[in-house]
Every structure is written in C-alpha cells, then in structure tokens.
Coordinates of C-alpha atoms in Angstrom, one line a residue:
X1 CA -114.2 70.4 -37.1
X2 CA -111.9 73.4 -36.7
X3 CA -114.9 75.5 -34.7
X4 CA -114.5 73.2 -31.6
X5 CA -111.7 71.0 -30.4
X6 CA -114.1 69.1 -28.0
X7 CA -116.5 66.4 -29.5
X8 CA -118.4 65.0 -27.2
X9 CA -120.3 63.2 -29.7
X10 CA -116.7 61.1 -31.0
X11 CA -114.7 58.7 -29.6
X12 CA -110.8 59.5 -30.3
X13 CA -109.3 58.6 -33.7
X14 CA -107.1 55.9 -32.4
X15 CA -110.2 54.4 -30.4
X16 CA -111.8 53.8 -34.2
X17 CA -108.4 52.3 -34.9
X18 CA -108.0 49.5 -32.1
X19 CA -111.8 49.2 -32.4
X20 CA -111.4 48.2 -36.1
X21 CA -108.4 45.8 -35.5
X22 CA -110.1 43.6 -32.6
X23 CA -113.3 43.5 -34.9
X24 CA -110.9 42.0 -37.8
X25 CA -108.3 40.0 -35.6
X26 CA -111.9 38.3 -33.5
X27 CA -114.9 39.3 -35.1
X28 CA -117.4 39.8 -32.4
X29 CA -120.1 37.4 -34.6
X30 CA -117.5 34.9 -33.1
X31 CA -118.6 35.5 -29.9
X32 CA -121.2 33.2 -27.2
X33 CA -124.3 35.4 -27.8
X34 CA -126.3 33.8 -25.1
X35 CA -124.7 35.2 -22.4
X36 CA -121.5 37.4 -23.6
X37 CA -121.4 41.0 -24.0
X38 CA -118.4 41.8 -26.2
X39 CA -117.7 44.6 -28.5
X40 CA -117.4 48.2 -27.4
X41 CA -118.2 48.6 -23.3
X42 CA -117.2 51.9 -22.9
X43 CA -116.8 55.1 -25.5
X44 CA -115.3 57.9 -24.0
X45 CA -115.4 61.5 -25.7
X46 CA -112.2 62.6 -27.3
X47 CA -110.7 65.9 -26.5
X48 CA -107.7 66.3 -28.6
X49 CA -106.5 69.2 -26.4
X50 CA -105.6 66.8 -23.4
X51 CA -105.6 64.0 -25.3
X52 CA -104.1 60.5 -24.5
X53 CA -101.2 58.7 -25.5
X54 CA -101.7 55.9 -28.8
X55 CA -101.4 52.9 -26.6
X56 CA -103.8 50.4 -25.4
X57 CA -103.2 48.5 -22.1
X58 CA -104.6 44.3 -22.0
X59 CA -105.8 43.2 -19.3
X60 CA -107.8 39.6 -18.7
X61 CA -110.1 41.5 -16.0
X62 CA -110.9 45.4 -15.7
X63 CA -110.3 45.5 -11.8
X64 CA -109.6 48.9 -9.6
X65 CA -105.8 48.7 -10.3
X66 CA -106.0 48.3 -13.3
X67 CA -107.9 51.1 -14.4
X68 CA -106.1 53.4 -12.0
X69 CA -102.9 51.8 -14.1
X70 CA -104.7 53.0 -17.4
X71 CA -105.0 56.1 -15.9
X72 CA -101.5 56.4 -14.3
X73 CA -100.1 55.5 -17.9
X74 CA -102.5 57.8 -20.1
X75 CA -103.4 54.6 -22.2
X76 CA -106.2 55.6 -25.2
X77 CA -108.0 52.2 -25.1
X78 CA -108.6 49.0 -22.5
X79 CA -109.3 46.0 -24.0
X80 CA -109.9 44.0 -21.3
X81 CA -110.7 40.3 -22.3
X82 CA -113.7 39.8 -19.6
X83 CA -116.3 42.3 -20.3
X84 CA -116.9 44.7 -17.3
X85 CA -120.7 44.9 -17.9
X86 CA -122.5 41.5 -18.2
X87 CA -126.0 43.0 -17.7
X88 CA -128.0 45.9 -18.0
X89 CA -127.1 48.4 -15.4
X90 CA -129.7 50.7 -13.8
X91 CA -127.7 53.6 -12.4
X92 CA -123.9 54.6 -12.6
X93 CA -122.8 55.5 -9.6
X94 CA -119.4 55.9 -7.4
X95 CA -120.4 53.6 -5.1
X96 CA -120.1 50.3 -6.9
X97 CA -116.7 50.0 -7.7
X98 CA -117.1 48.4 -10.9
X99 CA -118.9 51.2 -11.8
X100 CA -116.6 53.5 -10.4
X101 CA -113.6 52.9 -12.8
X102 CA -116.2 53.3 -15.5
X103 CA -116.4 56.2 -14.6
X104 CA -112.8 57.2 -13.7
X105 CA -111.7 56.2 -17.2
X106 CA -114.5 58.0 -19.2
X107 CA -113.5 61.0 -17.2
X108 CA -110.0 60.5 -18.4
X109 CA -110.6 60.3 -22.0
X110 CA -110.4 56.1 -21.6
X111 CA -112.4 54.0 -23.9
X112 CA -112.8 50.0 -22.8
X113 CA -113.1 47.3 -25.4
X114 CA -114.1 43.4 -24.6
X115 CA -113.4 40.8 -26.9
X116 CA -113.8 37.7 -24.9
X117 CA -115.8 34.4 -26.5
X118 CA -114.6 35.9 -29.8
X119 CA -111.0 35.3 -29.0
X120 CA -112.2 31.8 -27.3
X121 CA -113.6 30.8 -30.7
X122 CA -111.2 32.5 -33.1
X123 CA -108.9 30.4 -35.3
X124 CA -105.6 30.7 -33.9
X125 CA -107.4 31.9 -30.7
X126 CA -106.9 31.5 -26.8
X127 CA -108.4 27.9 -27.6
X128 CA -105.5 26.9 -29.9
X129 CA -102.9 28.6 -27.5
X130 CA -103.9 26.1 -24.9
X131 CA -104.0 23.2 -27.3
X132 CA -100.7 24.8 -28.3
X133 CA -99.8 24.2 -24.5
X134 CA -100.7 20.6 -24.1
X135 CA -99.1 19.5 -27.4
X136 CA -96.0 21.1 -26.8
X137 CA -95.9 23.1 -30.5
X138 CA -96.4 26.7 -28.3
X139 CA -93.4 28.5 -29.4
X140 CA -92.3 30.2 -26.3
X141 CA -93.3 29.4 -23.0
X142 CA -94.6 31.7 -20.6
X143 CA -92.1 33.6 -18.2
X144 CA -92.2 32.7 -14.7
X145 CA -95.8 33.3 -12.9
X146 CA -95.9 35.4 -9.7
X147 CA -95.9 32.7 -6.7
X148 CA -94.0 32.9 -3.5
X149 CA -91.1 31.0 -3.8
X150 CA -89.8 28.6 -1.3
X151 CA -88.1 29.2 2.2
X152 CA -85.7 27.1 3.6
X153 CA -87.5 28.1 6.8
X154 CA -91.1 27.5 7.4
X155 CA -93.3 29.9 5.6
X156 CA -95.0 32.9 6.8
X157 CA -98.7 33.5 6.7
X158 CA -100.7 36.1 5.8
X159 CA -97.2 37.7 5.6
X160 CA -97.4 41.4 6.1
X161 CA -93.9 43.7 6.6
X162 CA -93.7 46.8 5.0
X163 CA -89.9 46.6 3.5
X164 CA -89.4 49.1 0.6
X165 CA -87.6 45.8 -1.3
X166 CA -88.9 43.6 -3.9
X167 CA -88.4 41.2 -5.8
X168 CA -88.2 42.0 -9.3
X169 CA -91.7 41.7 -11.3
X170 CA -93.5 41.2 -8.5
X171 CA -95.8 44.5 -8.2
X172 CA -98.1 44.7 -5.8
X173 CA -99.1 40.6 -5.8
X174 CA -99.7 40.1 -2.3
X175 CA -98.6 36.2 -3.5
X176 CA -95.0 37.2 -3.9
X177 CA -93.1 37.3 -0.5
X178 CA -91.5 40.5 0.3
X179 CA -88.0 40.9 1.6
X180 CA -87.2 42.4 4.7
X181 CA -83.6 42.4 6.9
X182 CA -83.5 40.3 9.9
X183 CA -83.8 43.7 12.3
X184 CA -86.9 44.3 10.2
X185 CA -88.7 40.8 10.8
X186 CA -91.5 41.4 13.3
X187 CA -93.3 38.2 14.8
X188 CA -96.4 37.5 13.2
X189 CA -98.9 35.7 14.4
X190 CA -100.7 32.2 12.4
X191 CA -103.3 29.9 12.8
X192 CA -101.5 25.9 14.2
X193 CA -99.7 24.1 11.7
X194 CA -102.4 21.6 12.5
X195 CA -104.9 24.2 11.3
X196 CA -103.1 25.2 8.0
X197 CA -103.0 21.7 7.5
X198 CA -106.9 20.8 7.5
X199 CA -107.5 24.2 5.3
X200 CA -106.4 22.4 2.4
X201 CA -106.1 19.3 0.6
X202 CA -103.6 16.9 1.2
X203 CA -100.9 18.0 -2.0
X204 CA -99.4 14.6 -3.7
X205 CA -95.8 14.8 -5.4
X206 CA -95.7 12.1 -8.5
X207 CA -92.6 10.7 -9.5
X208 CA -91.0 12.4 -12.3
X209 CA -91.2 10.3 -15.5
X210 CA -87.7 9.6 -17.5
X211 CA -88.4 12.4 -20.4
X212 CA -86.0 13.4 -22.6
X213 CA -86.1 17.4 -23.1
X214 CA -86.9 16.9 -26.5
X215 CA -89.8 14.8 -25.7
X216 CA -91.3 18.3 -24.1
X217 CA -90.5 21.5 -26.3
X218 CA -91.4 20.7 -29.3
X219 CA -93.7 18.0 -28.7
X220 CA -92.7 14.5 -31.2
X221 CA -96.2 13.1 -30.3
X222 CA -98.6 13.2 -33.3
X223 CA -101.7 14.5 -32.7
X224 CA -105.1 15.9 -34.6
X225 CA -107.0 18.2 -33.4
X226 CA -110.5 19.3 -33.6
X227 CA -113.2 22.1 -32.7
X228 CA -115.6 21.1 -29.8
X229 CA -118.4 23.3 -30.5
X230 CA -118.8 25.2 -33.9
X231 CA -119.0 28.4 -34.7
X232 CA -120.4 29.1 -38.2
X233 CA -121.6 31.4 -40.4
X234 CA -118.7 34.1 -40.1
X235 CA -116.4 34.3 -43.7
X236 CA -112.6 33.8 -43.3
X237 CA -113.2 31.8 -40.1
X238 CA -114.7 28.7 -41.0
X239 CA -112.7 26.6 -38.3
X240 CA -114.0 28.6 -35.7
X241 CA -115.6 27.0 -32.9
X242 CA -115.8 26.8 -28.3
X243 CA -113.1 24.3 -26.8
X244 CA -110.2 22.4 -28.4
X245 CA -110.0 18.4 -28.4
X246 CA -106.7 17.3 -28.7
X247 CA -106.2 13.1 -29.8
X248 CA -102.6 11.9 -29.8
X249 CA -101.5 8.9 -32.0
X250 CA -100.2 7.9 -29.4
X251 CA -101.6 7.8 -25.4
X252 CA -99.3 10.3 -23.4
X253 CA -98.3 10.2 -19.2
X254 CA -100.3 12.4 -17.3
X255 CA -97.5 13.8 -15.6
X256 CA -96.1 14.4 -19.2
X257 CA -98.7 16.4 -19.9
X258 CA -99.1 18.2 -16.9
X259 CA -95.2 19.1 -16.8
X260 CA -95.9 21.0 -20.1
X261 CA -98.9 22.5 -19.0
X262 CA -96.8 23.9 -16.4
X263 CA -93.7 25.4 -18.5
X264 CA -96.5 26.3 -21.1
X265 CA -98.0 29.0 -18.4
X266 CA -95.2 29.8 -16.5
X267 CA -94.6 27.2 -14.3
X268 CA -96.2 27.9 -11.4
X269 CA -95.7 26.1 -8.3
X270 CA -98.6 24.2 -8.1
X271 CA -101.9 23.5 -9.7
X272 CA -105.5 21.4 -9.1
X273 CA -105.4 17.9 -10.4
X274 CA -108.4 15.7 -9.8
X275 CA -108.1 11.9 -10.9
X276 CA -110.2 8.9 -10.5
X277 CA -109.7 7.6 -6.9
X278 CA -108.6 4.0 -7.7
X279 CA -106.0 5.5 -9.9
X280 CA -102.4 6.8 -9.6
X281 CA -101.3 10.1 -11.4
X282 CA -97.9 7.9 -12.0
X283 CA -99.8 5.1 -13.6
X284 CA -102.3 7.3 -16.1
X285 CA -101.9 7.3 -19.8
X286 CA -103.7 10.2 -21.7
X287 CA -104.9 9.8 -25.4
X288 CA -107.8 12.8 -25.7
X289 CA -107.6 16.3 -24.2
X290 CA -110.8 18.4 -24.4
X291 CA -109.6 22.1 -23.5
X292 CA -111.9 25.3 -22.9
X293 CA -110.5 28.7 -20.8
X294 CA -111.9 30.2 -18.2
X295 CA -114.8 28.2 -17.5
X296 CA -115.2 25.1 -18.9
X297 CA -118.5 23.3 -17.4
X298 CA -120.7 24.4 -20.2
X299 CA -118.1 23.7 -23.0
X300 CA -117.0 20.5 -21.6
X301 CA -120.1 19.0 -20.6
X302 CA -120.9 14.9 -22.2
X303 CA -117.2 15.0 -23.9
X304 CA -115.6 12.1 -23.9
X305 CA -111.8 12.7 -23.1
X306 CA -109.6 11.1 -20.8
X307 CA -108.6 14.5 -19.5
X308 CA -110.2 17.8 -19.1
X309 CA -108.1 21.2 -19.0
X310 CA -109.6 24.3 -18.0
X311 CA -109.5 26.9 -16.0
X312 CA -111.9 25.7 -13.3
X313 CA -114.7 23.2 -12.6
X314 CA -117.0 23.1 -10.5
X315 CA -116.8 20.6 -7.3
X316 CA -119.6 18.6 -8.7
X317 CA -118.5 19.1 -12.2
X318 CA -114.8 17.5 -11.2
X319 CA -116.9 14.6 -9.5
X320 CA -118.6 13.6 -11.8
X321 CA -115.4 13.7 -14.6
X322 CA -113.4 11.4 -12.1
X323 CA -116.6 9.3 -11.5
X324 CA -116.4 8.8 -15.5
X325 CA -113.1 7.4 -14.9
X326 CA -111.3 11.2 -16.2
X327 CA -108.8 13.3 -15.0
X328 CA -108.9 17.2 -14.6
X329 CA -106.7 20.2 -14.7
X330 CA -107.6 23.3 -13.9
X331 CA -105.5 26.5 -13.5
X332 CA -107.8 28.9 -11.7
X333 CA -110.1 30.9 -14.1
X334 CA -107.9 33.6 -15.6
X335 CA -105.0 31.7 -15.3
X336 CA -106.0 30.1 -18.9
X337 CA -106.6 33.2 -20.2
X338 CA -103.7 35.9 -19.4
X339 CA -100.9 34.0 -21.0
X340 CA -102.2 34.9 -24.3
X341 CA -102.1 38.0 -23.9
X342 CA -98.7 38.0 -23.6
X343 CA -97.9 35.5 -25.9
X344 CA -100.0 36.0 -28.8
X345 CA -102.7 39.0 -28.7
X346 CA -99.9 42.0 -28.1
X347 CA -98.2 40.9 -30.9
X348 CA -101.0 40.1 -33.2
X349 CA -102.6 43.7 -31.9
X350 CA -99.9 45.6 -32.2
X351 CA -99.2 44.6 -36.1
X352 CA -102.9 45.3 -37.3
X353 CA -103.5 48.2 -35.3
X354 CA -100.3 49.9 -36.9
X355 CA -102.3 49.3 -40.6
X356 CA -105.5 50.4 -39.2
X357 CA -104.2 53.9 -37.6
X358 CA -102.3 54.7 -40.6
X359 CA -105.8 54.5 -42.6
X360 CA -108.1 55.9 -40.1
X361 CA -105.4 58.8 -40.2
X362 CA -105.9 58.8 -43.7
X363 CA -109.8 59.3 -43.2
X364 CA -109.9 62.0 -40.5
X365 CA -107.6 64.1 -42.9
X366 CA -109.5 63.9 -45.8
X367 CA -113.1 65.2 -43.8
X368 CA -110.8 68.4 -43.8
X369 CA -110.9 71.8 -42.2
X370 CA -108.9 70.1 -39.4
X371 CA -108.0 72.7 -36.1
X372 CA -104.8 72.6 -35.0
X373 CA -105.3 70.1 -32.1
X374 CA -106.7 67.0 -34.3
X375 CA -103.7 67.9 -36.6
X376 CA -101.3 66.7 -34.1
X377 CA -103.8 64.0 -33.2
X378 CA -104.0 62.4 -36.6
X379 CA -99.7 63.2 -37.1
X380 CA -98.9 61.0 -34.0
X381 CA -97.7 58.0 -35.9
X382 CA -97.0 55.9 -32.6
X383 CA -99.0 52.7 -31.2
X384 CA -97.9 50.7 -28.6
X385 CA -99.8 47.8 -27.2
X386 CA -99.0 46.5 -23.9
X387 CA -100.0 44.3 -21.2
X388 CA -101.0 45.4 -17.8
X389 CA -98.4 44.6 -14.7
X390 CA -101.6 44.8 -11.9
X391 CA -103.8 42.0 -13.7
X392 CA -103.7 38.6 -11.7
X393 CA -106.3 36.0 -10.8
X394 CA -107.7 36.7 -7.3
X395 CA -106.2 33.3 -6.6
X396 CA -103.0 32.5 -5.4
X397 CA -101.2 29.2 -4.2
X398 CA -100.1 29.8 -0.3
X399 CA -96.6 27.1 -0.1
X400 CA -96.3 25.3 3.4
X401 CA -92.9 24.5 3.5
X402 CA -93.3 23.5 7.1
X403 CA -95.3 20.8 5.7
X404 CA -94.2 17.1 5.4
X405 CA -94.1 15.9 1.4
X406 CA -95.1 13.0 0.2
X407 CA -93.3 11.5 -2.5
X408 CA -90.9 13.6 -5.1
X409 CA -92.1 16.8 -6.6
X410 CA -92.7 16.6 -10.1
X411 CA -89.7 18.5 -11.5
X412 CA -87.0 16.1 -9.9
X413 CA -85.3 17.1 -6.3
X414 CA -86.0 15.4 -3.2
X415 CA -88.4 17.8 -0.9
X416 CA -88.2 21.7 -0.7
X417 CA -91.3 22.0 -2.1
X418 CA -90.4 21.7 -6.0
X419 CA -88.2 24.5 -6.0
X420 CA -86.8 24.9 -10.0

C-alpha cells in the first residue's frame, strides 16, 4: 500500500466502517426486495492525501442541498434513508440533477449509503418510533418543526424579502417567515382572500378534550402491539416485519391521539385528518392504529383499524378508509420518517460505528507496509454522526391567519390559529 496513496479500487476505511454498522444495526435482508434498492448506492475512491473528515451526515432524501451540505462539511459517508437510485440508470450525466450530486460527491471523496425498508422493518425500527408516537412511551418528543408561525396581522404569501435576519433554526426553509424592519417591508402582491380560500380545504378546529398531562407523556393506556407484515428468515430479528398495529385496552379520543401525534413530531401547526363524513373528530373513539411511514397504501391495504397513520394516502386510498367507516392521519411523506433520525438512528449510529472503526482500524494496520498518509487515516480516532440542517419534505403548511376559524384549535386558546 505504501507505493501509492491513491486507490482507486477502495472505498475509505471509515466508509467500511459505517457500511458495517448500518448492515448490523438494519440488515439489508430486512429490506422490501420487490421494489427497494438499499445497501451501498454510491462508493467513492479514497485518497487519503485529501481525505475527508470521520463523519457521516443523515438525511431522509439526498436532494441538491444536501449534498452541496456534505460537501460544504467534508462528511465521509451519506446515509440517506430514501435511496437516490430506484432503477437502473443508463447514462450519468450533469444534466439530471439527481445524477449530478452523484457525481459532485464521488468527485469529493463522498460515498452514499441507503438503508430504507430495512429500518421500516427493523425491531426497534422507524415502525416502532411511530407506534412509540401514538402510544405515548417515545421518550422525548421531537423539537419544534420548521412552520411559519402565526402573525397577528394577516399573513403574507409567497413571502419573499431578502432581510439578512432569521429566525433561529430556520435555514433556508422557505416555510419559516423571515423578518424584516418596517422600512424594509415592500408590498407584495397575492392572489384574493377569496382565492386563497378555494385553494384549500376548509381547516376544522376540534374542541380540546379535558386530558390530564399525564394522560399524554407517558401514555397510562395499555396497549399490545403487533407486526403487520412479517419479515422472516433474518437471525437476531425474528420480530421484524412492514407496519405497526397498535390495540389499546382501552378505545382512546381521536383528538387524544392526534395531540400526541403532534408533540411526538414536533408539533407542527397542522396536519391532514380524513374522517368518515357522518362523524365528528370530537365524538370518535379509537381502539386499533395500523402505522406504516412514508407510504402506507401498500402496507395498509385490507387492515382493519379504526385509524390509519402514515405519511400519506392516496385520494382514493383516504376514500375508501373513510367509506370503511376509518379515520386517517397522515403527515406528508418524510414527515414520518425524519424524526427518527434525530431521535433514534444518530444515537444508535454513532455508538456502533465507534466499535466498528476501532476494528476496521485494527484490520487496515495489520495488512501492513502502511505509507504515511493511511497512517494518519487509520490514527484518526473521531466519528461523529449527524443530521443534515437542509433536509425537509417539499411540503409545507401555508397559515391564513386572515382566515375565519371555526371552532377552538386543538391545543386550547380561542382563535390565532393555534399558536402554542
């Protein structure tokens, strides 16, 4: 090895090592071979001469900005949680910019990993984080999600000043409203109010039920739950399996449930909830919750719940749920998804990983006859694991304050558009 510091035939060291922990943590046997395409996307060639740092960026979807963040951060490894190629792919060129930040990141040095249905299916996977979520035993709740918060005046849209000032957190989500000082403010111009209001369904505030905190975090319902679809075959994770059915001993309010769905992601300010139409959000009871991220139409399809929570449905798939006399909740796709990554993958990464690089050290020193470069490679003891600050769901909620409420928002408060 000492002849060349180049190998264009070898993927970095630390690659091998966050490689080898996803394959233990979600083994990609795990994984919905049918249609997924997990494992190893991308290999880059390792240069130890410019190498990159031992860190590994998460990220629910490998968009522009987020490999140009990769980049900007000099990140070893992606594992980004939708894979980046579904199907076989023809040509690589610059002008598909999917293909693109392929590109980019191999030129960097930047390998890109995709675990996806394995982590769906995984014991202790994104499908038990959710069932985590609607049973209240999650053990922290989410930090606030990126949504424009509430103006006592009527709200902007398509808002579009160029102030320097930001909120805190808020990146470049064009779903966060920027600040700007009254001489700043520039008219803008908007579609009617009567407009706005045809572009979108007609929002209903439910009364908020009489729930003690405790009744919310940690949940005092008794419950059992169970895997939808199995997953066998795989040793050490028997109780794998797609989707999460969730029966309480007990029926439980809607509006309970979808109060701690909320806190659970990060309480954003709204989210899709289709009912029955001769019902009343107020008035249902809830006694099964089938659960599947992302997704759900395949995983959810001919179970009998009383309420379905996903990331999204289809319009005729929501139909025919509330035709069935069910409820639905639905977050937007990724919405399901990215929480985890926060709350449970980063952590669980970053403690394997530090195992795994200590050995794979231990196996690229005893090849031998190392040059001086893959010394200090294989000497850097660091890993960090973090999650990206550019992923979001290409979904937002758009709050029109200027529009009349019915009813109380679900937190408590009279009007303001459930402002916490």
């Amino acid at each position: 090895m000492s002849g060349s510091t180049y190998t264009a035939d070898k993927a970095s060291p630390f690659t091998r090592a966050v490689v080898s922990s996803m394959r233990k943590l979600y083994p990609e046997a795990l994984a919905d071979k049918s249609f997924d395409n997990t494992g190893l996307l991308l290999e880059a060639p390792f240069d130890p001469i410019r190498r990159q740092m031992n860190s590994v960026l998460l990220t629910v979807d490998l968009t522009k900005a987020v490999a140009d963040e990769a980049i900007e951060r000099n990140d070893c490894v992606v594992v980004a949680y939708h894979p980046i190629i579904f199907k076989g792919l023809k040509a690589l060129t610059l002008a598909d910019t999917q293909q693109k930040s392929l590109l980019m990141l191999a030129l960097e040095g930047i390998s890109v990993y995709s675990p996806h249905t394995a982590i769906d299916a995984a014991p202790g996977g994104l499908g038990d984080w959710l069932a985590d979520i609607v049973t209240g035993t999650l053990s922290e709740p989410e930090p606030a999600t990126k949504t424009a918060e509430p103006e006592t005046t009527e709200t902007k849209f398509l808002e579009t000043d160029s102030s320097d000032e930001k909120p805190a957190d808020s990146g470049s989500d064009p779903f966060v409203e920027k600040k700007e000082s009254p001489a700043e403010k520039t008219p803008q111009q908007r579609p009617s109010r009567m407009v706005l209001q045809r572009s979108y369904s007609r929002p209903t505030y439910p009364e908020p039920m009489e729930l003690e905190q405790t009744d919310l975090e940690p949940s005092s319902a008794r419950h059992k739950r169970t895997v939808i679809h199995s997953v066998t075959g795989v040793e050490g994770f028997e109780s794998a399996g797609m989707g999460r059915l969730v029966t309480f001993q007990t029926p439980q309010p809607l509006t309970h449930l979808i109060e701690r769905i909320a806190r659970g992601v990060g309480n954003p300010k709204g989210f899709p909830v289709a009912i029955p139409q001769t019902r009343q959000v107020e008035d249902i009871q809830i006694r099964t919750v089938a659960i599947c991220a992302g997704s759900g139409g395949s995983v959810l399809r001919d179970i009998d719940a009383d309420l379905l929570f996903t990331g999204e449905l289809s319009h005729h798939e929501a139909l025919a749920a509330t035709e069935k006399g069910r409820c639905v909740v639905t977050l937007f796709h990724s919405n399901t998804e990215r929480g985890f990554l926060h709350s449970v993958l980063k952590e669980k990464l970053t403690a394997t990983l530090k195992g795994e690089w200590k050995r794979v050290r231990e196996e690229v020193r005893r090849e031998g006859d190392l040059s001086p470069e893959w010394e200090d490679a294989v000497a850097d003891e660091e890993c960090l694991v973090e999650v990206s600050e550019r992923d979001r769901d290409p979904f937002g909620i758009v709050i029109l304050q200027s529009s009349k409420q019915v009813g109380k928002p679900l937190g408590g408060g009279s009007g303001g558009g459930g402002k916490d």
